[in-house]
Coordinates of C-alpha atoms and ligand atoms in Angstrom, one line a residue:
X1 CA 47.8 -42.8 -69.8
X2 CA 46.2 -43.6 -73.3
X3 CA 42.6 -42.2 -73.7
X4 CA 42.0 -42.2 -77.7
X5 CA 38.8 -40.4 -77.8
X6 CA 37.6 -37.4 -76.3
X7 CA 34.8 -35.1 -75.9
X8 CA 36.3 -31.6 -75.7
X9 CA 34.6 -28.4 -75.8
X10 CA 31.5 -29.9 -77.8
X11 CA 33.6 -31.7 -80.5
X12 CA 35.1 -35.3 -80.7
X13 CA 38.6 -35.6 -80.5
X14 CA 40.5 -38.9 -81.7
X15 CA 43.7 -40.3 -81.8
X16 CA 44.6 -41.6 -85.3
X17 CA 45.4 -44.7 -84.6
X18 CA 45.9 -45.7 -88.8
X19 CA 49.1 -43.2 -88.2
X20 CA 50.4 -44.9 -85.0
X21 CA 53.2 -45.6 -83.9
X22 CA 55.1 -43.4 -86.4
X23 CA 52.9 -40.3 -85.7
X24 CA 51.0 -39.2 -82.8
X25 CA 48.0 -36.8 -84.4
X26 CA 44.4 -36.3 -83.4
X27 CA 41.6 -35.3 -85.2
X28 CA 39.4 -32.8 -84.5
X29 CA 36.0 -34.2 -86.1
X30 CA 32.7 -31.6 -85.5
X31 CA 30.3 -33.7 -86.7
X32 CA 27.9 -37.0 -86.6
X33 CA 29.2 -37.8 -90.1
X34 CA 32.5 -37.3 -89.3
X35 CA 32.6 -39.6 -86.2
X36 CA 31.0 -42.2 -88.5
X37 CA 33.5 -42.3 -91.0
X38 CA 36.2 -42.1 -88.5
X39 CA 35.0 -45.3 -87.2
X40 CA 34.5 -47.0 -90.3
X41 CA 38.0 -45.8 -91.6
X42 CA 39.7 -47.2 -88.8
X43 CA 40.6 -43.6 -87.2
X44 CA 39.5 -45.3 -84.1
X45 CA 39.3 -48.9 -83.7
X46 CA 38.6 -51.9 -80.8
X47 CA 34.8 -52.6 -80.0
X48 CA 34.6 -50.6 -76.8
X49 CA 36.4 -47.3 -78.7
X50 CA 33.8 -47.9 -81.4
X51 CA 30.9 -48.2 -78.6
X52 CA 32.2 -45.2 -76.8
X53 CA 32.8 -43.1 -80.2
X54 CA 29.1 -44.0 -81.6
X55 CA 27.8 -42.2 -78.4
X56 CA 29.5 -39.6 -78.9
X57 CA 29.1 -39.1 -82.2
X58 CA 25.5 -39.5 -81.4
X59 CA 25.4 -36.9 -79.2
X60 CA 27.4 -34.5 -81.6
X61 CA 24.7 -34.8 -84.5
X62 CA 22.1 -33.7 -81.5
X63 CA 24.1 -30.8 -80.9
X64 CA 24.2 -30.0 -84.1
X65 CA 20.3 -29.6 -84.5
X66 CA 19.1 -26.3 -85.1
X67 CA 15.4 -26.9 -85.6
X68 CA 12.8 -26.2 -83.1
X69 CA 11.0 -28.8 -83.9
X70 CA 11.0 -31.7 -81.2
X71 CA 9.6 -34.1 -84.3
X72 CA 12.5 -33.0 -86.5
X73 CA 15.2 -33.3 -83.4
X74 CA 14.0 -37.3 -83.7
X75 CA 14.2 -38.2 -87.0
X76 CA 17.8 -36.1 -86.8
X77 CA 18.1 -38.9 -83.6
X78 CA 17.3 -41.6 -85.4
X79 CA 19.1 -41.5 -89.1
X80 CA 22.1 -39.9 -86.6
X81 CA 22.1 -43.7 -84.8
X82 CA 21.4 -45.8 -88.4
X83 CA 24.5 -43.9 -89.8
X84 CA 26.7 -45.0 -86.5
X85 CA 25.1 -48.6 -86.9
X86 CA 26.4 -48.9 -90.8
X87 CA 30.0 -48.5 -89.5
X88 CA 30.6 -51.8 -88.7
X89 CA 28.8 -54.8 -87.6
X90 CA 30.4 -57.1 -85.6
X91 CA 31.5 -54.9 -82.6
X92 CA 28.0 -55.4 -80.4
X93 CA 29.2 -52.3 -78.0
X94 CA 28.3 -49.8 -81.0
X95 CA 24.8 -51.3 -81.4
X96 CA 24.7 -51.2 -77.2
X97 CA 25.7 -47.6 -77.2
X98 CA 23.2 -46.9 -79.6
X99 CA 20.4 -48.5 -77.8
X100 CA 21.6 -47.1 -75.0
X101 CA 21.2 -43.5 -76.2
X102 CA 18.3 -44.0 -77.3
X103 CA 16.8 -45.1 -74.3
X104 CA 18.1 -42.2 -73.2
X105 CA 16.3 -40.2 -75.8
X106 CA 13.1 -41.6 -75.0
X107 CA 13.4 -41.4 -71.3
X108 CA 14.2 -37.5 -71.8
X109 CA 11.1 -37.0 -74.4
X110 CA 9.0 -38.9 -72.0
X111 CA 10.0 -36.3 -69.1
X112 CA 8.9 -33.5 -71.2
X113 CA 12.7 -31.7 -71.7
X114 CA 13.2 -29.1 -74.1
X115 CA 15.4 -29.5 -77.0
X116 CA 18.1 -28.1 -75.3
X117 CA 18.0 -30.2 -72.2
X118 CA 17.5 -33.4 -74.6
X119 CA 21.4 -32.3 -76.0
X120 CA 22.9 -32.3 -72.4
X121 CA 21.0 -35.2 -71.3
X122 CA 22.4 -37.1 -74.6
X123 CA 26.0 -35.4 -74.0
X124 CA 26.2 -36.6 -69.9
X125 CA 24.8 -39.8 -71.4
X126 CA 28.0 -40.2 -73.6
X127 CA 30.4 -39.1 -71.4
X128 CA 29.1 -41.5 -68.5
X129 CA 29.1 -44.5 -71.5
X130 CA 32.8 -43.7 -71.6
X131 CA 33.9 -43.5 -68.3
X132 CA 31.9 -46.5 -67.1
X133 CA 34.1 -48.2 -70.0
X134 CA 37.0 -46.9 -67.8
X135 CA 35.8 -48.2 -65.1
X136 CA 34.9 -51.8 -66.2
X137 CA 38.4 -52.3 -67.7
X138 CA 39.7 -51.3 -64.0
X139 CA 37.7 -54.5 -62.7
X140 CA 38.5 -56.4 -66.0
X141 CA 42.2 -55.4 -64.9
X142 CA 41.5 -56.3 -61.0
X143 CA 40.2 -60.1 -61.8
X144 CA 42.1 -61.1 -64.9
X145 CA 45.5 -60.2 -63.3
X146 CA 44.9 -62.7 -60.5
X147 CA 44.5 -65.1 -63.0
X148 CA 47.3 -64.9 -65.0
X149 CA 50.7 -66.5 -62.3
X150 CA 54.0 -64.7 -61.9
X151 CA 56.7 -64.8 -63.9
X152 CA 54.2 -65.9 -66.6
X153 CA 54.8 -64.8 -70.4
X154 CA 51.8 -64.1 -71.9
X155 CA 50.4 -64.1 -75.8
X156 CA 47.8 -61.5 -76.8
X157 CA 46.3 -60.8 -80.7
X158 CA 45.3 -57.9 -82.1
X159 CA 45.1 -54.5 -79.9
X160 CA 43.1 -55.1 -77.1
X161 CA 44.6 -52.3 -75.2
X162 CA 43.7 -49.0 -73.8
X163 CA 43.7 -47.7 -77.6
X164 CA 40.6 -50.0 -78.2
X165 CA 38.6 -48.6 -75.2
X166 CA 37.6 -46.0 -73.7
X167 CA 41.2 -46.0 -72.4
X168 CA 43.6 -46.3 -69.7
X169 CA 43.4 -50.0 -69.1
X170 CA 42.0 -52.3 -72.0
X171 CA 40.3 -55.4 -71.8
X172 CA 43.2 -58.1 -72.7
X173 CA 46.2 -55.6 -72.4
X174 CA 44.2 -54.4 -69.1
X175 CA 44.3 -58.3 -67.6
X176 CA 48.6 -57.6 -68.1
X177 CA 48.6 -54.3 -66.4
X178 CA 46.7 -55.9 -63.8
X179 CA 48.9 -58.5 -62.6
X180 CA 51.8 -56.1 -63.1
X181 CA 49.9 -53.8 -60.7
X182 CA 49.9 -57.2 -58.6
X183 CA 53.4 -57.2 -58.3
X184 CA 54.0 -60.0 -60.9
X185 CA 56.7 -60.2 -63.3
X186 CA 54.7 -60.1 -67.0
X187 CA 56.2 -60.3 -70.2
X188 CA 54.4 -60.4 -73.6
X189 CA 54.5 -62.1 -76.5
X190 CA 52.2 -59.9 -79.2
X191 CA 51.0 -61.6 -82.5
X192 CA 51.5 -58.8 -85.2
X193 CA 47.8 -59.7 -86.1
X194 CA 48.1 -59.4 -90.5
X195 CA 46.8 -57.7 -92.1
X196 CA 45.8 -54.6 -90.1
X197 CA 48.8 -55.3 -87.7
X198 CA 47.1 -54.4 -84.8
X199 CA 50.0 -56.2 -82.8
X200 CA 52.9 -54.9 -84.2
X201 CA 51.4 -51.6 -84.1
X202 CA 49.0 -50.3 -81.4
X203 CA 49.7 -53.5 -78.9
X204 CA 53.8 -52.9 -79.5
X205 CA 53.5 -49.1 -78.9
X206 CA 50.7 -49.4 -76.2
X207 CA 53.2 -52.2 -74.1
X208 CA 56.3 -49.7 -74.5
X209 CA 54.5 -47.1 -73.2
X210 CA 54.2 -48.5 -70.2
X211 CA 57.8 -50.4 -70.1
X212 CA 56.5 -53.8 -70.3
X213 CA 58.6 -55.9 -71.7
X214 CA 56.8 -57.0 -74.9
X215 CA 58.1 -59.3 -77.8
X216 CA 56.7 -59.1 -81.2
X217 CA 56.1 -62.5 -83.5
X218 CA 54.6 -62.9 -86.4
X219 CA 51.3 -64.7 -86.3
X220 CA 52.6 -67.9 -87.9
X221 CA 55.5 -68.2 -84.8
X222 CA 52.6 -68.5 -82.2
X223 CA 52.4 -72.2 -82.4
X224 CA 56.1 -72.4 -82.1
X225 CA 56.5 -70.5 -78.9
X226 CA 53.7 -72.3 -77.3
X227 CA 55.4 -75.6 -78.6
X228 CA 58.4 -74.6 -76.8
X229 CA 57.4 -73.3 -73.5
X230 CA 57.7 -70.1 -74.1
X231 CA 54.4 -68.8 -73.4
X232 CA 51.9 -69.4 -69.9
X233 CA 48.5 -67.6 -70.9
X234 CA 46.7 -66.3 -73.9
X235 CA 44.7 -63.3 -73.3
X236 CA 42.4 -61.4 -75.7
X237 CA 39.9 -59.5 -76.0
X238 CA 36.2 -59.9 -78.1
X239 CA 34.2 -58.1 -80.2
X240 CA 31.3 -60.2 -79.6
X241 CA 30.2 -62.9 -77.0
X242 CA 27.6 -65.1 -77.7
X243 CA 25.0 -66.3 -75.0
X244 CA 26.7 -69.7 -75.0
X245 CA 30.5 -67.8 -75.0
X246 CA 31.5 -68.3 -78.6
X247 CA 33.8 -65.7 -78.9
X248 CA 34.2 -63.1 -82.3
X249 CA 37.4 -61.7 -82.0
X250 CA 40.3 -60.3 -84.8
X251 CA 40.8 -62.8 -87.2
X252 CA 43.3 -65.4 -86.1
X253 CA 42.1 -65.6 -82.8
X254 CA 40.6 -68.8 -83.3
X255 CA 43.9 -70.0 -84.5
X256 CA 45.4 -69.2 -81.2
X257 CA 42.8 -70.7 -79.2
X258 CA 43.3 -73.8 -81.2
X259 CA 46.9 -74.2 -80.6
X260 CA 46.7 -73.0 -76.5
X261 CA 44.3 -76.1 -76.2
X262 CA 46.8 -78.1 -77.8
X263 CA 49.4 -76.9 -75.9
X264 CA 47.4 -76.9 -72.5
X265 CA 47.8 -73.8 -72.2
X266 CA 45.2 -71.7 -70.5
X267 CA 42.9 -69.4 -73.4
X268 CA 40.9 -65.9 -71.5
X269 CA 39.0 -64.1 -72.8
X270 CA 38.7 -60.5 -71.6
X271 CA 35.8 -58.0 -71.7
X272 CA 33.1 -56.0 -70.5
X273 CA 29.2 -56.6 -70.4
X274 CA 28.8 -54.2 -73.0
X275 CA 30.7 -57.2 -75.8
X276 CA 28.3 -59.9 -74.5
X277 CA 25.0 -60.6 -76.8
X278 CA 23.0 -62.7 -75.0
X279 CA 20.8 -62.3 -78.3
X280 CA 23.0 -64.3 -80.2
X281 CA 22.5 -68.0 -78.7
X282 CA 25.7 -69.0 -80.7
X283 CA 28.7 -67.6 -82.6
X284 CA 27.1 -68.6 -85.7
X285 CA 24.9 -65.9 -85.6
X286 CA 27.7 -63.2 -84.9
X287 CA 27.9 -61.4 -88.5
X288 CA 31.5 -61.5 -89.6
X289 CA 33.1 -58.0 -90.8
X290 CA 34.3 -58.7 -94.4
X291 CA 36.7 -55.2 -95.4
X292 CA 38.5 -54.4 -98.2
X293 CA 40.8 -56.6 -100.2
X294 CA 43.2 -53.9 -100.5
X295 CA 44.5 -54.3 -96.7
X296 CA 45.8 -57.8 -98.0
X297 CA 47.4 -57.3 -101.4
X298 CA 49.0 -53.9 -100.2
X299 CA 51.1 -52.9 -97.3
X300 CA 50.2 -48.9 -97.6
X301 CA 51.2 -48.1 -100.9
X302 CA 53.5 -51.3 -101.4
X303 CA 50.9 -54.0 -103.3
X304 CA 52.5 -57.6 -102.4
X305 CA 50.4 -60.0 -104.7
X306 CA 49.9 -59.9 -108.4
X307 CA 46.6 -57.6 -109.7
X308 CA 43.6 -60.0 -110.5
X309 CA 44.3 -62.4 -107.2
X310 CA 41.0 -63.5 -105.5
X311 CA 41.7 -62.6 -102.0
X312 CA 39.6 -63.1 -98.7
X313 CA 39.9 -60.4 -96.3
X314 CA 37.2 -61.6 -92.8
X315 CA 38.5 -59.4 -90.6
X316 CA 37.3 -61.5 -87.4
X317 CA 36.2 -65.0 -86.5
X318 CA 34.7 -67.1 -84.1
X319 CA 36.5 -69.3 -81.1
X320 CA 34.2 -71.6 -79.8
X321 CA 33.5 -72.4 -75.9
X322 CA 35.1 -75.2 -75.4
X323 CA 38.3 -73.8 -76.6
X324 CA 37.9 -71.3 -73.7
X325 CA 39.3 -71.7 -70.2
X326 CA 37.4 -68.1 -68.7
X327 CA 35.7 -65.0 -69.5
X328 CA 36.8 -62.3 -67.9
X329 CA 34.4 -59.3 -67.3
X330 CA 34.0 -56.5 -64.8
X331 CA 31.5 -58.3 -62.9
X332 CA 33.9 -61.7 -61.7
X333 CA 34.9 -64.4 -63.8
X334 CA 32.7 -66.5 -66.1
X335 CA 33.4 -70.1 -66.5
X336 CA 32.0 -73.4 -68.8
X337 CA 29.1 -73.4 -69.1
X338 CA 28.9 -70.3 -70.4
X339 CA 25.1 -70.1 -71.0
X340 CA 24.8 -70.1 -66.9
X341 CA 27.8 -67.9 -66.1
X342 CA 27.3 -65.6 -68.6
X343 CA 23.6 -64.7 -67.5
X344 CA 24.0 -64.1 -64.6
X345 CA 26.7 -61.5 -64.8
X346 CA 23.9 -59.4 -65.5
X347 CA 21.7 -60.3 -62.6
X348 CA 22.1 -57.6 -60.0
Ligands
MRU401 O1 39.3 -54.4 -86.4 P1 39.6 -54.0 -85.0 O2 40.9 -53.4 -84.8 O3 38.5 -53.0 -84.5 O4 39.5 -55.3 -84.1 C1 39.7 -55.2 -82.7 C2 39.7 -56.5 -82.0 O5 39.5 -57.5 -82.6 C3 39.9 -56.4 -80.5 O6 40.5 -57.6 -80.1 C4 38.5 -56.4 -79.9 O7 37.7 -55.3 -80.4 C5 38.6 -56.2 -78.4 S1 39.1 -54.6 -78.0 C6 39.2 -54.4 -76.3

């Protein structure tokens, strides 16, 4: 069972998922600072990991206070929550777990807790952030596997596993488990998702793990194995949802979702409430994660193109709608039109 970050005995533990899957190390990181940087350096990646980590990490540089002051435990509250929201800015579950805790925060002030009480409320808060993650990619698991048919082979991008959760089941890589669970007979076909090769990898090691049987292809062979049958549902995972269901994910998703439509194949998305931003009417407001250009011209120390290239490195873009056959979340099923469907998944 794949859990990649933890809160043990008040510090944040992590999987370092930039070593996987030659090493299996975790870090020990003791501070709000640290948990920031480990999000930003890729320590921990997937935008309900980053969600679950910012809380976390949030509640860390709370614990860390040692004033008296209640004015001076806020403003530690609030630069604590501007440093998690400068990681990175296209997963909307860090900027929901922020909001989150501080609604939390402000709750606790209101109720007139002491300082101390304000760091367990905040620490409970985190911990229950990451294991209703858990539980959402249980349902997420439960609905998208009865969508996907038996003996279906399916394509996923990127990591959308349990590595880029809270863990356990993962969003797209949780809709797989979930119809193996069902009985079915699920293979995989994983893009290895350049440059970061999330795919080849996280999703690789994750689908091993658990013995299913998982082929990798480069993300240029997609197209061909649609082309030729080979594949009956594309399944990924988002890093933001738009009210109307554009879709951010890794970049090359739209790609896929492009050639699934041209293929008739059937394109889900999967992922909790916590990815959809019903702020954001349309993907074109999504900001788009730009990161170093260094990820392209090098493979770790190896550099592949000549010094001097002007190189474009968006690490994520945007599918629309239409190219979208379901959104799967851990309240049911969303379908076109998404503006409808997606609004009332959070009607209770
Ligand atoms: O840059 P990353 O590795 O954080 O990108 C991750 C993805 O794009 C995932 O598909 C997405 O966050 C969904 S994770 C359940």
């Amino acid at each position: 069972m794949i859990i990649p970050v933890k809160w043990i005995d008040g510090a944040v533990e992590m999987l370092d998922q930039r070593l996987l899957p030659n090493e299996e190390k975790w870090l020990t990181l003791r501070s709000a600072d640290e948990v920031a940087d480990g999000i930003r350096d890729m320590v921990v990646r997937g935008a309900p990991a980053i969600g679950v980590s910012a809380a976390y990490g949030i509640a860390l540089g709370v614990k860390n206070f040692v004033g008296t002051s209640l004015i001076d435990l806020e403003e530690e509250f609030e630069y604590v929550c501007e440093t998690m929201g400068k990681t990175r800015p296209t997963a909307v579950n860090l900027f929901w777990a922020i909001d989150r805790m501080k609604r939390t925060f402000q709750k606790a002030k209101k109720d007139d807790k002491t300082i101390s009480e304000i760091k367990q409320i905040l620490i409970a808060d985190a911990k229950a952030i990451h294991e209703e993650d858990i539980e959402s990619q249980r349902l997420i698991a439960k609905f998208g596997g009865e969508l996907i048919e038996d003996n279906s082979t399916v394509l996923t991008h990127c990591n959308a596993g349990a590595l880029a959760t809270g863990g356990v089941w993962g969003t797209a890589l949780g809709v797989i488990r979930g119809a193996v669970n069902q009985g079915k007979n699920i293979s995989v076909i994983a893009d290895e998702t350049r440059p970061y090769l999330q795919g080849a990898r996280l999703t690789a090691w994750e689908l091993l793990q658990d013995d299913i049987p998982v082929t990798l292809i480069t993300d240029n062979m997609s197209g061909h194995m649609m082309q030729k049958g080979k594949v009956q549902a594309v399944v990924v995972g988002a890093d933001r949802i738009a009210a109307n269901g554009d879709t951010a994910n890794k970049i090359g998703t739209y790609m896929v979702a492009v050639l699934a439509k041209a293929n008739n194949i059937p394109f889900y998305v999967a992922a909790p409430l916590s990815t959809i931003d019903l702020q954001c009417s349309t993907g074109d407001e999504i900001p788009i994660e730009e990161r170093n250009i260094r990820e392209i011209t090098h493979i770790q120390d190896i550099q592949l193109a000549p010094d001097g290239i002007s190189v474009s490195n968006f690490a994520f873009d945007v599918t629309p709608n239409n190219l979208i056959n379901a959104i799967i979340t851990e309240k049911g099923v969303a379908r076109a039109p998404f503006t409808e469907s997606l609004r009332n998944m959070f009607d209770d």
